[in-house]
Tab-separated table of C-alpha atoms in Angstrom:
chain	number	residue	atom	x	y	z
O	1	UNK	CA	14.136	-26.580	32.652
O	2	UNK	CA	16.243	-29.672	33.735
O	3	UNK	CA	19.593	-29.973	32.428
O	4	UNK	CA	19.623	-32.904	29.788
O	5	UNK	CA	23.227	-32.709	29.020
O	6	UNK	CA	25.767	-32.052	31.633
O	7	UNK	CA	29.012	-30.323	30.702
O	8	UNK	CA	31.901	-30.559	33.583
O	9	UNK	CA	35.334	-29.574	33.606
O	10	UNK	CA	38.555	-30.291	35.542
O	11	UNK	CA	38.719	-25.930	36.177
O	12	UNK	CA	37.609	-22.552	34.598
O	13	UNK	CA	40.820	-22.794	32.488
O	14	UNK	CA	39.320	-25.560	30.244
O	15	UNK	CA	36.294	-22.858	29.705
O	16	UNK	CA	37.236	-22.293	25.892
O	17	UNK	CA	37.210	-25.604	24.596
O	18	UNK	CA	33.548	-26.364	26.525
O	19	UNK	CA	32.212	-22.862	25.453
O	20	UNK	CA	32.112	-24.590	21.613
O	21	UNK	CA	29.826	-27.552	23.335
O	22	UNK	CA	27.321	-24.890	24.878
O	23	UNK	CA	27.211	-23.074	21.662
O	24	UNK	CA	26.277	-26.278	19.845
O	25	UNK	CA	23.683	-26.975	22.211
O	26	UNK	CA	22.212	-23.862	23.127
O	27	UNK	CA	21.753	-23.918	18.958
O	28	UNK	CA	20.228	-27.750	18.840
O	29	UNK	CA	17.595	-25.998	22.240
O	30	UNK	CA	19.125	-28.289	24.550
O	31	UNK	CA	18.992	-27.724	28.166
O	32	UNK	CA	22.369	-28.010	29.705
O	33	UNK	CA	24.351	-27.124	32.825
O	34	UNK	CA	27.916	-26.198	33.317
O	35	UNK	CA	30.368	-27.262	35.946
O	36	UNK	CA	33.928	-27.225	37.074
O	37	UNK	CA	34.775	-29.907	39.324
O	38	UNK	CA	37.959	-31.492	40.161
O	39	UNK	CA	38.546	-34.704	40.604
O	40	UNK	CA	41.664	-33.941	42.527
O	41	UNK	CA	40.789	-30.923	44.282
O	42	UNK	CA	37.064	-31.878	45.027
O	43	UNK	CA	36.784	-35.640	44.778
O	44	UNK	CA	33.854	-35.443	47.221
O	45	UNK	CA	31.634	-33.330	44.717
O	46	UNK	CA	32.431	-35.075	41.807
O	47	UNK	CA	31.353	-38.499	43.318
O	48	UNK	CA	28.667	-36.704	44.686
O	49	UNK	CA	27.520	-35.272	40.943
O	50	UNK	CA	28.198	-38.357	39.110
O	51	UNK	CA	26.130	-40.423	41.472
O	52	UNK	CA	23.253	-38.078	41.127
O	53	UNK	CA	23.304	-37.129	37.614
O	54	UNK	CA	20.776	-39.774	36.293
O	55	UNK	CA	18.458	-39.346	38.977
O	56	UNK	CA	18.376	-34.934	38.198
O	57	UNK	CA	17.288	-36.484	34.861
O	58	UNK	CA	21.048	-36.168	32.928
O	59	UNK	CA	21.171	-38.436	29.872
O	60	UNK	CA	24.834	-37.373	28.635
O	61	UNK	CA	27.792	-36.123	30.248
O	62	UNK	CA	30.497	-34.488	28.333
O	63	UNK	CA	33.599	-33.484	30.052
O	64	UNK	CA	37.167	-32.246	29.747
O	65	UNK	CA	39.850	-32.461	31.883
O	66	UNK	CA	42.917	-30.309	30.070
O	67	UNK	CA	45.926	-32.681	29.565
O	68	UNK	CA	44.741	-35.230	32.325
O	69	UNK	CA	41.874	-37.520	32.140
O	70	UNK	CA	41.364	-38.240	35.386
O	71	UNK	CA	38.298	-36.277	35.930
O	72	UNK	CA	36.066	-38.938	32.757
O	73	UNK	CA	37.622	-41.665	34.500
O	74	UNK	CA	36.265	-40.850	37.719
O	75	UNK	CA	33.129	-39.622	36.663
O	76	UNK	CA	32.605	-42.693	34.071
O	77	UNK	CA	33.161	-45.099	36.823
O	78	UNK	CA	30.384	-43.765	39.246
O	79	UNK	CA	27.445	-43.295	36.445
O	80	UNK	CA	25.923	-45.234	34.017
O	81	UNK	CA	24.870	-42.624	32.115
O	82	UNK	CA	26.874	-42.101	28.515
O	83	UNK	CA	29.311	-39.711	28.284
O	84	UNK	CA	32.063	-38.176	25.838
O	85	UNK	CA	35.639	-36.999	27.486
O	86	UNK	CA	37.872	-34.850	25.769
O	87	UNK	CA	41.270	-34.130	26.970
């Protein structure tokens, strides 16, 4: 099923926090996808996903990027899709 909701992360290490927004919407039957990407580390794959989201039929992104919010920044400013940051 394509991923409505896309949850990204800055690395693995944020996995605790985003492992709350899977639970909530494996519970609601939403179809989602998980990612770590870096917008420092892998600034070529992020632009890449954020650029392509709406067209794989995303409709929200929610990310988290630890203490930095570079990764929503970057992300918000390639898509015009809606999303929620949390850092």
């Amino acid at each position: 099923m394509t991923p409505l909701v896309s949850i990204i992360m800055g690395s693995t290490s944020d996995l605790p926090v985003m492992e709350k927004a899977a639970r909530q919407l494996e519970a609601l039957q939403i179809p989602f996808e998980m990612l770590a990407l870096s917008a420092h580390r892998t600034p070529d794959e992020v632009a890449t996903f954020a650029s392509e989201a709406e067209g794989r039929g995303v409709k929200v992104i929610i990310a988290a990027a630890g203490m930095a919010a570079h990764l929503c920044g970057v992300v918000a400013s390639m898509t015009p899709l809606r999303y929620w940051c949390a850092h």
